Amino acid sequence: MADPLKIGVIVGTTREGRFADVVTEWFMDKTANRQAFQFELIDLRDHVLPHFEESMAPAYSEPEGGAKGKWNDLLKGYDGFIVVTPEYNHSIPGVLKNAFDYAYTGWRRKPLGIVGYGPSGAMRAAEHLRVIAINFGMVPVRGAVHIAGADFFANMTERDAKAFPDHIDPTLDELLGDMEFWGNLTKPALQG
């Protein structure tokens, strides 16, 4: 049996009172027994990056030292990423975009999956994130989870990770199937 894929689960917002904690807990609980993966939480609250203002893009000159260098070095240790994200103004949160801007080699040639939530399930944010991922040479996978509409609003008050309905599970299975397929294809190339 192959070693499990090391997947970073990125909490894509730092806002106070964020619903991301509920969705992330749901994801981590649902995936706890998936033998093909080793999931590790990456909370952007724990990686405070200054607003991007480097003289060169990280594709040409990696940020060095401090939080910026540590961030890119951290990302290099993963085989792929799943981003848990809301939708802010029809796109991804600024803190998430900034986190992407501060790295390049840490993202490059790795699969990216999305778990979106909100009134529309973060559909437009997911589309923007896929385009951003392509710029970094990533493989944005087709499968995704979109917790939307009644499934989202029904849990806004309770904020209970176990209260999401089971009919979301097939989309999670599709996402993980895509992550496993692409992760196992790209991982050998990253090691070579």
Short mmCIF file of N, CA and C in Angstrom, two decimals:
data_model
loop_
_atom_site.label_atom_id
_atom_site.label_comp_id
_atom_site.label_asym_id
_atom_site.label_seq_id
_atom_site.Cartn_x
_atom_site.Cartn_y
_atom_site.Cartn_z
N MET A 1 0.84 -1.19 0.00
CA MET A 1 0.00 0.00 0.00
C MET A 1 0.88 1.25 0.00
N ALA A 2 0.51 2.22 -0.82
CA ALA A 2 1.28 3.45 -0.93
C ALA A 2 1.13 4.29 0.34
N ASP A 3 2.13 5.10 0.58
CA ASP A 3 2.03 6.02 1.71
C ASP A 3 0.84 6.94 1.49
N PRO A 4 0.14 7.33 2.56
CA PRO A 4 -0.98 8.25 2.38
C PRO A 4 -0.52 9.60 1.86
N LEU A 5 -1.39 10.25 1.14
CA LEU A 5 -1.12 11.59 0.65
C LEU A 5 -1.25 12.57 1.81
N LYS A 6 -0.27 13.42 1.96
CA LYS A 6 -0.31 14.44 3.01
C LYS A 6 -1.01 15.67 2.43
N ILE A 7 -2.20 15.92 2.92
CA ILE A 7 -3.05 16.99 2.39
C ILE A 7 -3.25 18.07 3.44
N GLY A 8 -2.90 19.29 3.09
CA GLY A 8 -3.14 20.43 3.97
C GLY A 8 -4.57 20.93 3.78
N VAL A 9 -5.31 21.03 4.88
CA VAL A 9 -6.68 21.55 4.85
C VAL A 9 -6.61 23.00 5.32
N ILE A 10 -6.74 23.91 4.38
CA ILE A 10 -6.55 25.34 4.65
C ILE A 10 -7.87 25.99 5.01
N VAL A 11 -7.92 26.60 6.19
CA VAL A 11 -9.09 27.39 6.60
C VAL A 11 -8.89 28.76 5.96
N GLY A 12 -9.71 29.08 4.97
CA GLY A 12 -9.47 30.23 4.09
C GLY A 12 -9.97 31.58 4.56
N THR A 13 -10.36 31.70 5.81
CA THR A 13 -10.79 32.99 6.33
C THR A 13 -10.31 33.12 7.77
N THR A 14 -10.09 34.34 8.19
CA THR A 14 -9.65 34.60 9.55
C THR A 14 -10.67 35.43 10.32
N ARG A 15 -11.80 35.67 9.73
CA ARG A 15 -12.80 36.55 10.31
C ARG A 15 -13.29 36.05 11.67
N GLU A 16 -13.51 36.97 12.58
CA GLU A 16 -14.07 36.63 13.89
C GLU A 16 -15.48 36.07 13.71
N GLY A 17 -15.77 35.00 14.43
CA GLY A 17 -17.10 34.39 14.34
C GLY A 17 -17.31 33.58 13.08
N ARG A 18 -16.25 33.22 12.39
CA ARG A 18 -16.34 32.54 11.10
C ARG A 18 -17.07 31.20 11.22
N PHE A 19 -17.84 30.90 10.20
CA PHE A 19 -18.54 29.62 10.10
C PHE A 19 -17.59 28.53 9.61
N ALA A 20 -16.42 28.93 9.14
CA ALA A 20 -15.43 27.98 8.62
C ALA A 20 -15.06 26.92 9.66
N ASP A 21 -15.08 27.29 10.94
CA ASP A 21 -14.73 26.31 11.97
C ASP A 21 -15.71 25.14 12.00
N VAL A 22 -16.97 25.42 11.77
CA VAL A 22 -18.00 24.37 11.76
C VAL A 22 -17.80 23.46 10.54
N VAL A 23 -17.59 24.06 9.39
CA VAL A 23 -17.41 23.29 8.16
C VAL A 23 -16.11 22.48 8.22
N THR A 24 -15.06 23.08 8.74
CA THR A 24 -13.78 22.38 8.85
C THR A 24 -13.89 21.19 9.80
N GLU A 25 -14.59 21.37 10.91
CA GLU A 25 -14.79 20.26 11.84
C GLU A 25 -15.57 19.13 11.16
N TRP A 26 -16.62 19.49 10.41
CA TRP A 26 -17.39 18.49 9.66
C TRP A 26 -16.47 17.72 8.71
N PHE A 27 -15.64 18.45 7.96
CA PHE A 27 -14.74 17.81 7.00
C PHE A 27 -13.76 16.87 7.70
N MET A 28 -13.15 17.34 8.76
CA MET A 28 -12.15 16.53 9.47
C MET A 28 -12.79 15.29 10.10
N ASP A 29 -14.01 15.42 10.62
CA ASP A 29 -14.72 14.27 11.19
C ASP A 29 -15.06 13.25 10.10
N LYS A 30 -15.56 13.73 8.98
CA LYS A 30 -15.98 12.84 7.89
C LYS A 30 -14.81 12.12 7.23
N THR A 31 -13.63 12.70 7.30
CA THR A 31 -12.47 12.13 6.61
C THR A 31 -11.49 11.44 7.55
N ALA A 32 -11.81 11.35 8.82
CA ALA A 32 -10.88 10.82 9.83
C ALA A 32 -10.40 9.41 9.52
N ASN A 33 -11.21 8.59 8.88
CA ASN A 33 -10.85 7.19 8.64
C ASN A 33 -10.45 6.90 7.19
N ARG A 34 -10.15 7.93 6.44
CA ARG A 34 -9.74 7.74 5.04
C ARG A 34 -8.27 7.35 4.99
N GLN A 35 -8.00 6.10 4.70
CA GLN A 35 -6.64 5.55 4.75
C GLN A 35 -5.71 6.15 3.69
N ALA A 36 -6.28 6.67 2.60
CA ALA A 36 -5.44 7.19 1.51
C ALA A 36 -4.84 8.55 1.82
N PHE A 37 -5.30 9.16 2.93
CA PHE A 37 -4.89 10.54 3.22
C PHE A 37 -4.39 10.70 4.65
N GLN A 38 -3.52 11.67 4.80
CA GLN A 38 -3.15 12.19 6.11
C GLN A 38 -3.48 13.69 6.04
N PHE A 39 -4.58 14.07 6.68
CA PHE A 39 -5.02 15.47 6.64
C PHE A 39 -4.41 16.24 7.80
N GLU A 40 -3.94 17.45 7.51
CA GLU A 40 -3.42 18.34 8.54
C GLU A 40 -4.05 19.72 8.35
N LEU A 41 -4.51 20.27 9.44
CA LEU A 41 -5.16 21.58 9.41
C LEU A 41 -4.13 22.69 9.29
N ILE A 42 -4.39 23.63 8.38
CA ILE A 42 -3.58 24.84 8.21
C ILE A 42 -4.53 26.02 8.36
N ASP A 43 -4.50 26.65 9.51
CA ASP A 43 -5.39 27.77 9.79
C ASP A 43 -4.64 29.07 9.49
N LEU A 44 -5.18 29.87 8.59
CA LEU A 44 -4.51 31.13 8.23
C LEU A 44 -4.38 32.08 9.42
N ARG A 45 -5.15 31.87 10.46
CA ARG A 45 -4.97 32.66 11.68
C ARG A 45 -3.59 32.42 12.30
N ASP A 46 -3.05 31.24 12.07
CA ASP A 46 -1.75 30.87 12.64
C ASP A 46 -0.58 31.26 11.75
N HIS A 47 -0.87 31.81 10.59
CA HIS A 47 0.17 32.19 9.63
C HIS A 47 -0.10 33.61 9.14
N VAL A 48 0.21 34.55 9.97
CA VAL A 48 -0.08 35.96 9.67
C VAL A 48 0.96 36.47 8.67
N LEU A 49 0.50 36.80 7.49
CA LEU A 49 1.37 37.30 6.43
C LEU A 49 1.06 38.77 6.17
N PRO A 50 2.09 39.58 5.95
CA PRO A 50 1.81 40.98 5.61
C PRO A 50 1.13 41.06 4.25
N HIS A 51 0.51 42.18 3.97
CA HIS A 51 -0.07 42.39 2.65
C HIS A 51 1.03 42.23 1.61
N PHE A 52 0.75 41.51 0.54
CA PHE A 52 1.78 41.22 -0.45
C PHE A 52 2.32 42.50 -1.08
N GLU A 53 3.64 42.68 -0.95
CA GLU A 53 4.28 43.85 -1.56
C GLU A 53 5.74 43.55 -1.90
N GLU A 54 5.99 42.30 -2.28
CA GLU A 54 7.34 41.90 -2.67
C GLU A 54 7.74 42.59 -3.98
N SER A 55 9.02 42.78 -4.17
CA SER A 55 9.49 43.42 -5.40
C SER A 55 9.39 42.50 -6.61
N MET A 56 9.38 41.18 -6.34
CA MET A 56 9.23 40.21 -7.42
C MET A 56 8.22 39.14 -7.01
N ALA A 57 7.56 38.56 -8.00
CA ALA A 57 6.62 37.48 -7.73
C ALA A 57 7.39 36.26 -7.24
N PRO A 58 6.80 35.47 -6.33
CA PRO A 58 7.48 34.28 -5.82
C PRO A 58 7.87 33.27 -6.89
N ALA A 59 7.27 33.33 -8.06
CA ALA A 59 7.67 32.43 -9.15
C ALA A 59 9.10 32.72 -9.58
N TYR A 60 9.56 33.95 -9.37
CA TYR A 60 10.90 34.36 -9.80
C TYR A 60 11.88 34.51 -8.64
N SER A 61 11.36 34.77 -7.46
CA SER A 61 12.22 34.95 -6.29
C SER A 61 11.40 34.62 -5.05
N GLU A 62 11.72 33.48 -4.43
CA GLU A 62 10.95 33.05 -3.26
C GLU A 62 11.15 34.01 -2.10
N PRO A 63 10.07 34.33 -1.37
CA PRO A 63 10.21 35.14 -0.17
C PRO A 63 11.10 34.42 0.84
N GLU A 64 11.98 35.17 1.47
CA GLU A 64 12.90 34.57 2.42
C GLU A 64 12.68 35.14 3.81
N GLY A 65 12.93 34.29 4.80
CA GLY A 65 12.90 34.73 6.19
C GLY A 65 11.51 35.08 6.69
N GLY A 66 11.39 35.11 7.99
CA GLY A 66 10.16 35.50 8.65
C GLY A 66 8.98 34.65 8.25
N ALA A 67 7.80 35.18 8.46
CA ALA A 67 6.56 34.46 8.18
C ALA A 67 6.43 34.11 6.70
N LYS A 68 6.92 34.96 5.83
CA LYS A 68 6.79 34.74 4.38
C LYS A 68 7.56 33.50 3.94
N GLY A 69 8.81 33.39 4.38
CA GLY A 69 9.62 32.22 4.02
C GLY A 69 9.11 30.95 4.67
N LYS A 70 8.68 31.05 5.92
CA LYS A 70 8.15 29.87 6.63
C LYS A 70 6.89 29.36 5.96
N TRP A 71 6.07 30.27 5.46
CA TRP A 71 4.82 29.89 4.81
C TRP A 71 5.10 29.02 3.58
N ASN A 72 5.96 29.49 2.69
CA ASN A 72 6.27 28.74 1.49
C ASN A 72 6.94 27.41 1.84
N ASP A 73 7.83 27.41 2.83
CA ASP A 73 8.48 26.17 3.25
C ASP A 73 7.47 25.17 3.82
N LEU A 74 6.49 25.66 4.56
CA LEU A 74 5.44 24.80 5.10
C LEU A 74 4.68 24.11 3.97
N LEU A 75 4.31 24.87 2.96
CA LEU A 75 3.52 24.34 1.85
C LEU A 75 4.27 23.27 1.08
N LYS A 76 5.58 23.39 1.00
CA LYS A 76 6.38 22.41 0.25
C LYS A 76 6.25 21.00 0.82
N GLY A 77 5.88 20.87 2.07
CA GLY A 77 5.78 19.57 2.71
C GLY A 77 4.49 18.82 2.44
N TYR A 78 3.60 19.37 1.64
CA TYR A 78 2.30 18.73 1.37
C TYR A 78 2.22 18.21 -0.05
N ASP A 79 1.40 17.17 -0.22
CA ASP A 79 1.17 16.58 -1.55
C ASP A 79 -0.03 17.21 -2.25
N GLY A 80 -0.80 18.02 -1.56
CA GLY A 80 -1.96 18.67 -2.12
C GLY A 80 -2.69 19.44 -1.04
N PHE A 81 -3.73 20.14 -1.45
CA PHE A 81 -4.45 21.01 -0.52
C PHE A 81 -5.95 20.95 -0.78
N ILE A 82 -6.71 21.08 0.32
CA ILE A 82 -8.14 21.32 0.24
C ILE A 82 -8.40 22.62 0.98
N VAL A 83 -9.06 23.54 0.31
CA VAL A 83 -9.36 24.84 0.90
C VAL A 83 -10.81 24.88 1.33
N VAL A 84 -11.04 25.24 2.58
CA VAL A 84 -12.38 25.48 3.11
C VAL A 84 -12.60 26.98 3.01
N THR A 85 -13.56 27.39 2.18
CA THR A 85 -13.71 28.82 1.93
C THR A 85 -15.16 29.28 1.84
N PRO A 86 -15.41 30.48 2.35
CA PRO A 86 -16.68 31.14 2.08
C PRO A 86 -16.53 31.94 0.79
N GLU A 87 -17.56 32.67 0.45
CA GLU A 87 -17.51 33.58 -0.69
C GLU A 87 -17.66 35.01 -0.18
N TYR A 88 -16.68 35.84 -0.47
CA TYR A 88 -16.73 37.26 -0.10
C TYR A 88 -16.85 38.07 -1.37
N ASN A 89 -17.95 38.79 -1.52
CA ASN A 89 -18.12 39.68 -2.67
C ASN A 89 -17.85 38.97 -4.00
N HIS A 90 -18.42 37.78 -4.14
CA HIS A 90 -18.32 36.97 -5.36
C HIS A 90 -16.92 36.43 -5.62
N SER A 91 -16.09 36.35 -4.60
CA SER A 91 -14.74 35.81 -4.77
C SER A 91 -14.26 35.19 -3.47
N ILE A 92 -12.96 34.92 -3.40
CA ILE A 92 -12.37 34.34 -2.20
C ILE A 92 -11.99 35.45 -1.22
N PRO A 93 -11.84 35.13 0.05
CA PRO A 93 -11.39 36.13 1.02
C PRO A 93 -10.00 36.66 0.66
N GLY A 94 -9.77 37.94 0.93
CA GLY A 94 -8.49 38.56 0.62
C GLY A 94 -7.33 37.89 1.32
N VAL A 95 -7.53 37.43 2.55
CA VAL A 95 -6.45 36.76 3.28
C VAL A 95 -6.02 35.47 2.59
N LEU A 96 -6.96 34.80 1.94
CA LEU A 96 -6.65 33.58 1.21
C LEU A 96 -5.87 33.91 -0.06
N LYS A 97 -6.29 34.92 -0.77
CA LYS A 97 -5.55 35.34 -1.98
C LYS A 97 -4.14 35.76 -1.61
N ASN A 98 -3.98 36.48 -0.53
CA ASN A 98 -2.66 36.91 -0.07
C ASN A 98 -1.78 35.70 0.24
N ALA A 99 -2.36 34.67 0.85
CA ALA A 99 -1.61 33.46 1.16
C ALA A 99 -1.14 32.77 -0.12
N PHE A 100 -1.96 32.78 -1.15
CA PHE A 100 -1.53 32.22 -2.43
C PHE A 100 -0.40 33.06 -3.03
N ASP A 101 -0.53 34.36 -2.95
CA ASP A 101 0.47 35.24 -3.57
C ASP A 101 1.85 35.09 -2.96
N TYR A 102 1.93 34.68 -1.71
CA TYR A 102 3.22 34.60 -1.02
C TYR A 102 3.98 33.30 -1.24
N ALA A 103 3.51 32.46 -2.09
CA ALA A 103 4.21 31.20 -2.35
C ALA A 103 4.13 30.89 -3.84
N TYR A 104 4.94 29.97 -4.26
CA TYR A 104 4.87 29.46 -5.62
C TYR A 104 5.28 27.99 -5.63
N THR A 105 6.52 27.72 -5.24
CA THR A 105 6.99 26.34 -5.27
C THR A 105 6.20 25.46 -4.31
N GLY A 106 5.68 26.04 -3.25
CA GLY A 106 4.88 25.27 -2.30
C GLY A 106 3.55 24.83 -2.87
N TRP A 107 3.04 25.55 -3.86
CA TRP A 107 1.76 25.22 -4.50
C TRP A 107 1.94 24.36 -5.75
N ARG A 108 3.02 24.58 -6.44
CA ARG A 108 3.21 24.09 -7.81
C ARG A 108 3.03 22.57 -7.96
N ARG A 109 2.25 22.23 -8.99
CA ARG A 109 2.03 20.85 -9.44
C ARG A 109 1.38 19.95 -8.39
N LYS A 110 0.52 20.53 -7.59
CA LYS A 110 -0.20 19.75 -6.58
C LYS A 110 -1.70 19.92 -6.80
N PRO A 111 -2.49 18.90 -6.45
CA PRO A 111 -3.93 19.01 -6.60
C PRO A 111 -4.53 19.96 -5.55
N LEU A 112 -5.59 20.62 -5.96
CA LEU A 112 -6.32 21.54 -5.09
C LEU A 112 -7.80 21.19 -5.11
N GLY A 113 -8.35 20.93 -3.93
CA GLY A 113 -9.77 20.67 -3.78
C GLY A 113 -10.43 21.80 -3.00
N ILE A 114 -11.74 21.90 -3.11
CA ILE A 114 -12.47 23.01 -2.50
C ILE A 114 -13.69 22.50 -1.74
N VAL A 115 -13.84 23.01 -0.53
CA VAL A 115 -15.06 22.84 0.26
C VAL A 115 -15.58 24.25 0.49
N GLY A 116 -16.66 24.60 -0.19
CA GLY A 116 -17.22 25.94 -0.10
C GLY A 116 -18.52 25.94 0.68
N TYR A 117 -18.80 27.06 1.31
CA TYR A 117 -20.04 27.18 2.07
C TYR A 117 -20.57 28.60 2.00
N GLY A 118 -21.87 28.72 2.19
CA GLY A 118 -22.52 30.02 2.16
C GLY A 118 -23.82 29.92 1.39
N PRO A 119 -24.53 31.04 1.21
CA PRO A 119 -25.81 31.00 0.52
C PRO A 119 -25.76 30.29 -0.84
N SER A 120 -24.68 30.52 -1.60
CA SER A 120 -24.54 29.86 -2.91
C SER A 120 -23.52 28.72 -2.86
N GLY A 121 -23.06 28.35 -1.67
CA GLY A 121 -22.06 27.30 -1.55
C GLY A 121 -20.68 27.73 -2.01
N ALA A 122 -20.47 29.04 -2.11
CA ALA A 122 -19.19 29.61 -2.55
C ALA A 122 -18.84 29.19 -3.98
N MET A 123 -19.85 29.06 -4.82
CA MET A 123 -19.62 28.63 -6.21
C MET A 123 -18.70 29.59 -6.97
N ARG A 124 -18.95 30.89 -6.85
CA ARG A 124 -18.11 31.85 -7.59
C ARG A 124 -16.71 31.91 -6.99
N ALA A 125 -16.61 31.80 -5.68
CA ALA A 125 -15.29 31.76 -5.04
C ALA A 125 -14.51 30.54 -5.53
N ALA A 126 -15.19 29.42 -5.66
CA ALA A 126 -14.53 28.19 -6.13
C ALA A 126 -14.00 28.38 -7.55
N GLU A 127 -14.79 29.01 -8.40
CA GLU A 127 -14.33 29.25 -9.78
C GLU A 127 -13.11 30.17 -9.79
N HIS A 128 -13.12 31.20 -8.99
CA HIS A 128 -11.95 32.09 -8.92
C HIS A 128 -10.74 31.34 -8.38
N LEU A 129 -10.96 30.53 -7.37
CA LEU A 129 -9.85 29.78 -6.77
C LEU A 129 -9.24 28.80 -7.77
N ARG A 130 -10.06 28.20 -8.59
CA ARG A 130 -9.54 27.28 -9.60
C ARG A 130 -8.64 28.01 -10.61
N VAL A 131 -9.04 29.20 -11.02
CA VAL A 131 -8.23 29.98 -11.96
C VAL A 131 -6.92 30.41 -11.30
N ILE A 132 -6.97 30.81 -10.03
CA ILE A 132 -5.76 31.16 -9.30
C ILE A 132 -4.83 29.95 -9.22
N ALA A 133 -5.39 28.79 -8.92
CA ALA A 133 -4.60 27.56 -8.80
C ALA A 133 -3.90 27.23 -10.11
N ILE A 134 -4.58 27.40 -11.22
CA ILE A 134 -3.97 27.12 -12.52
C ILE A 134 -2.75 28.00 -12.73
N ASN A 135 -2.83 29.26 -12.32
CA ASN A 135 -1.69 30.17 -12.44
C ASN A 135 -0.47 29.65 -11.71
N PHE A 136 -0.67 28.92 -10.62
CA PHE A 136 0.43 28.38 -9.84
C PHE A 136 0.85 26.98 -10.32
N GLY A 137 0.29 26.53 -11.44
CA GLY A 137 0.64 25.21 -11.97
C GLY A 137 0.02 24.08 -11.18
N MET A 138 -1.04 24.38 -10.45
CA MET A 138 -1.72 23.36 -9.65
C MET A 138 -2.72 22.60 -10.52
N VAL A 139 -3.27 21.54 -9.96
CA VAL A 139 -4.32 20.76 -10.61
C VAL A 139 -5.60 20.95 -9.80
N PRO A 140 -6.44 21.94 -10.17
CA PRO A 140 -7.70 22.08 -9.45
C PRO A 140 -8.65 20.96 -9.86
N VAL A 141 -9.09 20.18 -8.89
CA VAL A 141 -9.92 19.02 -9.20
C VAL A 141 -11.37 19.41 -9.43
N ARG A 142 -12.05 18.58 -10.20
CA ARG A 142 -13.45 18.85 -10.54
C ARG A 142 -14.37 18.68 -9.33
N GLY A 143 -14.19 17.58 -8.61
CA GLY A 143 -15.05 17.31 -7.45
C GLY A 143 -14.89 18.40 -6.40
N ALA A 144 -16.01 18.78 -5.81
CA ALA A 144 -16.00 19.82 -4.78
C ALA A 144 -17.23 19.65 -3.89
N VAL A 145 -17.15 20.21 -2.70
CA VAL A 145 -18.30 20.23 -1.79
C VAL A 145 -18.79 21.67 -1.74
N HIS A 146 -20.09 21.84 -1.92
CA HIS A 146 -20.72 23.17 -1.83
C HIS A 146 -21.88 23.08 -0.84
N ILE A 147 -21.67 23.57 0.37
CA ILE A 147 -22.72 23.57 1.38
C ILE A 147 -23.49 24.88 1.20
N ALA A 148 -24.70 24.76 0.66
CA ALA A 148 -25.43 25.93 0.20
C ALA A 148 -26.88 25.93 0.67
N GLY A 149 -27.55 27.02 0.39
CA GLY A 149 -28.98 27.15 0.59
C GLY A 149 -29.46 26.66 1.94
N ALA A 150 -30.47 25.78 1.92
CA ALA A 150 -31.09 25.30 3.15
C ALA A 150 -30.09 24.55 4.03
N ASP A 151 -29.16 23.82 3.43
CA ASP A 151 -28.16 23.08 4.21
C ASP A 151 -27.27 24.04 4.99
N PHE A 152 -26.99 25.17 4.40
CA PHE A 152 -26.18 26.18 5.07
C PHE A 152 -27.00 26.94 6.12
N PHE A 153 -28.13 27.48 5.69
CA PHE A 153 -28.93 28.33 6.59
C PHE A 153 -29.49 27.55 7.79
N ALA A 154 -29.79 26.28 7.60
CA ALA A 154 -30.35 25.49 8.71
C ALA A 154 -29.36 25.33 9.86
N ASN A 155 -28.10 25.52 9.58
CA ASN A 155 -27.08 25.30 10.61
C ASN A 155 -26.43 26.61 11.10
N MET A 156 -26.91 27.73 10.64
CA MET A 156 -26.30 29.01 11.02
C MET A 156 -26.44 29.29 12.52
N THR A 157 -27.54 28.90 13.13
CA THR A 157 -27.75 29.17 14.55
C THR A 157 -27.08 28.12 15.42
N GLU A 158 -27.32 26.85 15.10
CA GLU A 158 -26.76 25.76 15.91
C GLU A 158 -25.25 25.67 15.80
N ARG A 159 -24.75 25.88 14.60
CA ARG A 159 -23.30 25.77 14.34
C ARG A 159 -22.77 24.42 14.81
N ASP A 160 -23.46 23.37 14.36
CA ASP A 160 -23.15 22.01 14.78
C ASP A 160 -22.58 21.24 13.59
N ALA A 161 -21.33 20.83 13.69
CA ALA A 161 -20.67 20.11 12.60
C ALA A 161 -21.34 18.78 12.28
N LYS A 162 -22.08 18.23 13.21
CA LYS A 162 -22.74 16.94 12.98
C LYS A 162 -24.15 17.12 12.40
N ALA A 163 -24.59 18.36 12.24
CA ALA A 163 -25.95 18.61 11.78
C ALA A 163 -26.10 18.70 10.27
N PHE A 164 -25.00 18.67 9.52
CA PHE A 164 -25.13 18.73 8.07
C PHE A 164 -25.73 17.42 7.56
N PRO A 165 -26.63 17.50 6.58
CA PRO A 165 -27.30 16.29 6.09
C PRO A 165 -26.36 15.37 5.32
N ASP A 166 -26.68 14.09 5.35
CA ASP A 166 -25.85 13.07 4.69
C ASP A 166 -25.87 13.18 3.17
N HIS A 167 -26.85 13.88 2.60
CA HIS A 167 -26.88 13.95 1.14
C HIS A 167 -25.70 14.77 0.58
N ILE A 168 -24.92 15.42 1.44
CA ILE A 168 -23.70 16.12 1.00
C ILE A 168 -22.56 15.12 0.81
N ASP A 169 -22.62 13.99 1.47
CA ASP A 169 -21.52 13.02 1.47
C ASP A 169 -21.05 12.58 0.08
N PRO A 170 -21.95 12.32 -0.88
CA PRO A 170 -21.45 11.92 -2.21
C PRO A 170 -20.54 12.95 -2.86
N THR A 171 -20.79 14.23 -2.61
CA THR A 171 -19.90 15.25 -3.19
C THR A 171 -18.53 15.20 -2.51
N LEU A 172 -18.51 14.89 -1.23
CA LEU A 172 -17.24 14.71 -0.51
C LEU A 172 -16.49 13.50 -1.07
N ASP A 173 -17.21 12.41 -1.33
CA ASP A 173 -16.57 11.22 -1.89
C ASP A 173 -15.96 11.53 -3.27
N GLU A 174 -16.68 12.30 -4.07
CA GLU A 174 -16.16 12.66 -5.40
C GLU A 174 -14.90 13.52 -5.26
N LEU A 175 -14.94 14.50 -4.36
CA LEU A 175 -13.77 15.36 -4.12
C LEU A 175 -12.57 14.52 -3.71
N LEU A 176 -12.76 13.63 -2.76
CA LEU A 176 -11.64 12.82 -2.26
C LEU A 176 -11.14 11.84 -3.32
N GLY A 177 -12.05 11.32 -4.13
CA GLY A 177 -11.63 10.45 -5.23
C GLY A 177 -10.73 11.19 -6.21
N ASP A 178 -11.11 12.42 -6.54
CA ASP A 178 -10.28 13.24 -7.44
C ASP A 178 -8.94 13.58 -6.80
N MET A 179 -8.96 13.91 -5.51
CA MET A 179 -7.71 14.25 -4.82
C MET A 179 -6.77 13.05 -4.77
N GLU A 180 -7.33 11.87 -4.54
CA GLU A 180 -6.49 10.67 -4.49
C GLU A 180 -5.89 10.36 -5.86
N PHE A 181 -6.72 10.45 -6.90
CA PHE A 181 -6.24 10.18 -8.26
C PHE A 181 -5.12 11.13 -8.64
N TRP A 182 -5.37 12.43 -8.55
CA TRP A 182 -4.38 13.41 -8.98
C TRP A 182 -3.18 13.47 -8.02
N GLY A 183 -3.42 13.30 -6.75
CA GLY A 183 -2.33 13.30 -5.79
C GLY A 183 -1.34 12.18 -6.05
N ASN A 184 -1.86 11.01 -6.38
CA ASN A 184 -0.99 9.87 -6.66
C ASN A 184 -0.26 10.01 -8.00
N LEU A 185 -0.82 10.80 -8.91
CA LEU A 185 -0.14 11.07 -10.17
C LEU A 185 0.96 12.12 -10.01
N THR A 186 0.68 13.15 -9.24
CA THR A 186 1.64 14.26 -9.14
C THR A 186 2.73 14.01 -8.09
N LYS A 187 2.45 13.25 -7.06
CA LYS A 187 3.42 13.05 -5.98
C LYS A 187 4.76 12.49 -6.47
N PRO A 188 4.78 11.46 -7.31
CA PRO A 188 6.08 10.96 -7.79
C PRO A 188 6.87 12.01 -8.56
N ALA A 189 6.18 12.86 -9.31
CA ALA A 189 6.86 13.90 -10.08
C ALA A 189 7.48 14.95 -9.16
N LEU A 190 6.83 15.21 -8.02
CA LEU A 190 7.37 16.19 -7.06
C LEU A 190 8.61 15.64 -6.37
N GLN A 191 8.67 14.33 -6.20
CA GLN A 191 9.81 13.72 -5.50
C GLN A 191 11.00 13.51 -6.42
N GLY A 192 10.76 13.50 -7.73
CA GLY A 192 11.82 13.21 -8.68
C GLY A 192 12.69 14.39 -9.02
#
